[in-house]
Each structure stands twice: as C-alpha cells, then as structure tokens.
Amino acid sequence: MIYHRLADYYDQLMDFDYEAFLAVWQSLTDFEGQDIFEYGCGTGNMTARLLPLVRSIDAADASPDMLMLARQKIQSPKLRFFLVDEDFSIAKTYDKICLFVDVVNYLPPSQFKHLLERWEHNLHPGGEILFDVSSEDKLSRVLGDQIYRYDIPEGEIYWINDYDETTKRLDFSLVIYLEQADETFLREEEYHTQYVYTADDIERLAKNYDITARLTPERDYYSLRKKK
C-alpha cells in the first residue's frame, strides 16, 4: 500500500475516531515508557497520540508522500521517521511493534507471514506485536461493491470498491478530479487492495506466537507474544 497523490487528502477521507481507537488499545495493553516500532504510520495520526505515552517511536511507511505529511505534523526528539520498502529489516529490538488502522489488511498473507517470522527477533522479552484488521463482514458487506463520493476544495474524489468473494479481497480505486484554471478537470487514479484476515488466518500465520484477540463486528484487535 503506497498512497501517492491521494496522500494530500488522506486525513480528509478518513472518517475515523483515533481517540476511541487508542482507548481500545489502552484497555488491552500498556504503552507507558516503552520503545515502539510503528509500521505503516501514514500521516502520523496514531504516532502523534502515542508519543506522549512512550519512551520512543521509530515510525516507518512505504509512501514518501505520507511520511512528508507526518514529518510536517509531528516533531520530537523521541521520534524518528523511516522510509521503507517491503524488504526492509529492523536492526533494533522494541517493546511493541504496531501496525494500526488496517495496515495488515493491505499486506498479502505471504508478506505478513514473512514479517512475523522476521520480527520474532526484534521484540524485547515480553514484547508484543499489535495490529487490527477490518473484519470480513466490513470488507465484504459494508464496503463490498459500494461507491463513495467526497467533495474537496479542489474538486471531488470517488472511492470505488470491488469485493471478490472467491479470493476474499477488496480491490478499490481512488479517483480524483482536480479543477484547473481553465475550468477543465485533471483526473488522477490510484489502485489498492485489502485482504480479509479471519481469526483462523491469524492463527495459521502466527504459529510461533501466543495470540490474544478482541473481535468486534467491524474491527478485530490482536496482540501476539512470542512463545516461550
């Protein structure tokens, strides 16, 4: 998942209650004084909310456009940003590795499995991997084959969904129309895919971890701790 031109409008499109989301995680685990690696930090919405709680955050994303916005939004001696690709490796160890707000849904299962295998060696004793996923019901029924339209000052954006029941994946395009000085519109488009992850999928992919889960109708929350 790499947002390019649409990165400028990401925060406008995300109708998401980050405060409530953080409260759920705080009911499940403790962030106080910990060293955090955040993968898929995006424009830094969760990074900013975690920062007052933790000792340090290394925040990474594959989109240079998203990272640029995050750097503009947040600055702190406790925080470092990194641009990464899918083959990146971590040199440090952390108390928590976090993938928040659907990051895992954007990862093909083979890539997620590979990351879990790598990250076994990047957790402090007792450390955990935290992530959430949009549920199968949300991807298939709520988003499904829906089309959403958003007005922006410069024009409009269309979010067009196409869910495949056989492959359990949601392909979607984000189409932006930007009004030009001559009253014509410039059209730009990005394509993305989200994958369904059920509780059985997580159990299969995270065999080397003890799994704690909180499952809700639209969002599932997971904590993975390396087995002793």
Coordinates of C-alpha atoms in Angstrom, one line a residue, residues 24-226:
V24 CA -9.4 0.4 22.9
W25 CA -5.7 -0.4 22.7
Q26 CA -5.1 1.2 26.1
S27 CA -7.7 -1.2 27.6
L28 CA -5.7 -4.1 26.1
T29 CA -2.1 -3.2 26.8
D30 CA 0.2 -0.6 28.4
F31 CA 2.3 1.8 26.3
E32 CA 3.8 3.8 29.2
G33 CA 7.6 4.3 28.8
Q34 CA 8.0 1.8 26.0
D35 CA 10.0 1.7 22.8
I36 CA 7.7 1.4 19.8
F37 CA 8.2 0.5 16.2
E38 CA 5.2 1.6 14.1
Y39 CA 4.9 0.1 10.6
G40 CA 2.6 1.9 8.2
C41 CA 2.5 5.1 10.2
G42 CA 0.9 7.0 7.3
T43 CA 0.4 10.7 8.1
G44 CA 1.2 10.1 11.8
N45 CA -2.3 10.2 13.3
M46 CA -1.6 7.4 15.7
T47 CA 2.1 8.3 16.1
A48 CA 1.0 11.7 17.5
R49 CA -1.3 10.1 20.0
L50 CA 1.2 7.5 21.2
L51 CA 4.1 10.0 21.5
P52 CA 3.2 11.4 24.9
L53 CA 2.9 7.9 26.4
V54 CA 6.0 6.2 25.2
R55 CA 9.8 6.4 25.6
S56 CA 10.5 6.4 21.8
I57 CA 8.9 5.7 18.5
D58 CA 10.5 4.6 15.2
A59 CA 7.8 5.2 12.6
A60 CA 8.0 3.8 9.1
D61 CA 6.0 3.9 5.9
A62 CA 6.4 2.9 2.3
S63 CA 4.9 6.2 1.0
P64 CA 7.3 9.2 0.9
D65 CA 4.3 11.5 0.4
M66 CA 2.6 10.2 3.6
L67 CA 5.9 10.5 5.6
M68 CA 6.4 14.1 4.4
L69 CA 3.0 15.0 5.8
A70 CA 3.8 13.1 9.1
R71 CA 7.1 15.0 9.5
Q72 CA 5.3 18.3 9.0
K73 CA 2.7 17.3 11.6
I74 CA 4.9 15.9 14.4
Q75 CA 8.4 16.7 15.6
S76 CA 10.0 15.3 18.8
P77 CA 13.4 14.1 20.0
K78 CA 11.6 10.8 20.9
L79 CA 10.5 10.2 17.3
R80 CA 12.3 9.1 14.1
F81 CA 10.7 8.5 10.7
F82 CA 11.9 5.9 8.2
L83 CA 11.0 5.3 4.5
V84 CA 11.0 1.5 3.9
D85 CA 10.1 -1.0 1.2
E86 CA 8.7 -4.5 1.6
D87 CA 12.2 -6.0 2.0
F88 CA 13.2 -3.8 4.9
S89 CA 14.7 -5.2 8.1
I90 CA 14.8 -3.9 11.7
A91 CA 18.2 -3.6 13.5
K92 CA 16.8 -2.8 16.9
T93 CA 14.5 -4.5 19.4
Y94 CA 11.3 -3.0 20.8
D95 CA 8.7 -3.4 23.4
K96 CA 6.0 -3.2 20.8
I97 CA 5.7 -3.5 17.0
C98 CA 2.5 -1.8 15.9
L99 CA 0.5 -1.9 12.7
F100 CA -2.5 0.3 13.2
V101 CA -5.7 1.1 11.3
D102 CA -5.9 -1.6 8.6
V103 CA -2.2 -1.8 7.7
V104 CA -2.3 -5.6 7.9
N105 CA -5.3 -5.7 5.5
Y106 CA -3.1 -4.1 2.9
L107 CA -0.4 -6.8 3.2
P108 CA -0.7 -10.0 1.1
P109 CA -0.7 -13.0 3.5
S110 CA 2.7 -14.2 2.3
Q111 CA 4.3 -10.8 3.1
F112 CA 2.6 -10.6 6.5
K113 CA 3.8 -14.1 7.4
H114 CA 7.3 -13.1 6.4
L115 CA 7.3 -10.1 8.6
L116 CA 6.0 -12.1 11.6
E117 CA 8.9 -14.5 11.1
R118 CA 11.4 -11.7 11.0
W119 CA 10.0 -9.8 13.9
E120 CA 10.4 -12.6 16.3
H121 CA 14.0 -11.4 16.8
N122 CA 13.0 -7.7 17.2
L123 CA 11.0 -8.0 20.4
H124 CA 12.2 -7.4 23.9
P125 CA 11.4 -10.2 26.3
G126 CA 7.7 -10.0 26.9
G127 CA 7.3 -7.7 23.9
E128 CA 4.3 -7.9 21.6
I129 CA 3.1 -7.2 18.0
L130 CA -0.1 -5.2 18.0
F131 CA -2.4 -4.9 15.0
D132 CA -6.0 -4.5 13.9
V133 CA -7.9 -5.6 10.8
S134 CA -11.1 -4.6 9.3
S135 CA -13.3 -7.7 9.6
E136 CA -14.5 -9.9 6.7
D137 CA -18.1 -8.6 7.2
K138 CA -16.9 -5.0 6.9
L139 CA -14.9 -5.6 3.7
S140 CA -17.5 -7.8 2.0
R141 CA -20.8 -6.2 3.2
V142 CA -20.2 -2.7 4.4
L143 CA -17.7 -1.7 1.7
G144 CA -18.4 -4.5 -0.7
D145 CA -19.2 -3.0 -4.1
Q146 CA -20.0 0.4 -2.8
I147 CA -19.1 3.7 -4.4
Y148 CA -18.4 6.8 -2.2
R149 CA -18.1 10.4 -3.3
Y150 CA -16.2 13.2 -1.4
D151 CA -16.1 16.9 -2.1
I152 CA -12.8 18.6 -1.7
P153 CA -12.0 22.3 -2.2
E154 CA -10.1 21.5 -5.5
G155 CA -12.7 19.1 -6.9
E156 CA -14.0 15.7 -5.9
I157 CA -12.9 12.2 -5.1
Y158 CA -14.6 8.8 -5.9
W159 CA -13.8 5.7 -3.9
I160 CA -14.9 2.7 -6.0
N161 CA -14.9 -0.8 -4.3
D162 CA -15.0 -4.3 -5.9
Y163 CA -15.1 -7.2 -3.5
D164 CA -14.3 -10.8 -4.7
E165 CA -15.9 -13.5 -2.6
T166 CA -13.7 -16.2 -4.0
T167 CA -10.3 -14.6 -3.3
K168 CA -11.5 -12.7 -0.2
R169 CA -10.0 -9.4 -1.3
L170 CA -11.3 -5.9 -1.8
D171 CA -9.9 -4.1 -4.8
F172 CA -10.6 -0.4 -4.9
S173 CA -9.7 2.7 -6.9
L174 CA -9.5 6.2 -5.7
V175 CA -10.2 8.7 -8.5
I176 CA -9.6 12.3 -8.0
Y177 CA -10.8 15.1 -10.2
L178 CA -9.0 18.4 -9.7
E179 CA -10.4 21.6 -11.3
Q180 CA -7.9 23.5 -13.4
A181 CA -7.6 27.2 -14.1
D182 CA -9.3 26.8 -17.5
E183 CA -12.3 25.1 -15.7
T184 CA -11.3 21.6 -17.1
F185 CA -10.6 18.8 -14.7
L186 CA -7.4 16.8 -14.2
R187 CA -8.1 13.1 -13.5
E188 CA -5.8 11.0 -11.4
E189 CA -6.3 7.5 -10.1
E190 CA -4.7 5.1 -7.6
Y191 CA -5.4 1.4 -7.1
H192 CA -5.2 -0.5 -3.8
T193 CA -6.1 -4.0 -2.4
Q194 CA -7.2 -5.1 1.0
Y195 CA -7.2 -8.7 2.1
V196 CA -9.5 -10.5 4.5
Y197 CA -7.9 -11.9 7.6
T198 CA -10.1 -14.1 9.8
A199 CA -9.2 -15.4 13.2
D200 CA -8.3 -18.8 11.6
D201 CA -5.9 -17.0 9.2
I202 CA -4.1 -15.2 12.0
E203 CA -3.8 -18.5 14.0
R204 CA -2.3 -20.1 10.9
L205 CA 0.2 -17.3 10.1
A206 CA 1.3 -16.6 13.7
K207 CA 2.1 -20.2 14.8
N208 CA 5.1 -19.0 16.8
Y209 CA 3.1 -16.6 18.9
D210 CA 0.6 -16.7 21.7
I211 CA -2.4 -14.8 20.4
T212 CA -4.8 -12.6 22.3
A213 CA -7.8 -11.2 20.3
R214 CA -10.7 -8.9 20.7
L215 CA -13.2 -9.4 17.9
T216 CA -15.9 -6.9 17.0
P217 CA -18.3 -6.7 14.1
E218 CA -16.2 -4.4 12.0
R219 CA -12.7 -4.5 13.5
D220 CA -10.6 -7.2 15.2
Y221 CA -7.7 -6.4 17.5
Y222 CA -4.7 -8.7 18.0
S223 CA -1.8 -9.0 20.3
L224 CA 1.0 -11.5 19.5
R225 CA 3.6 -12.5 22.0
K226 CA 6.5 -14.8 21.1

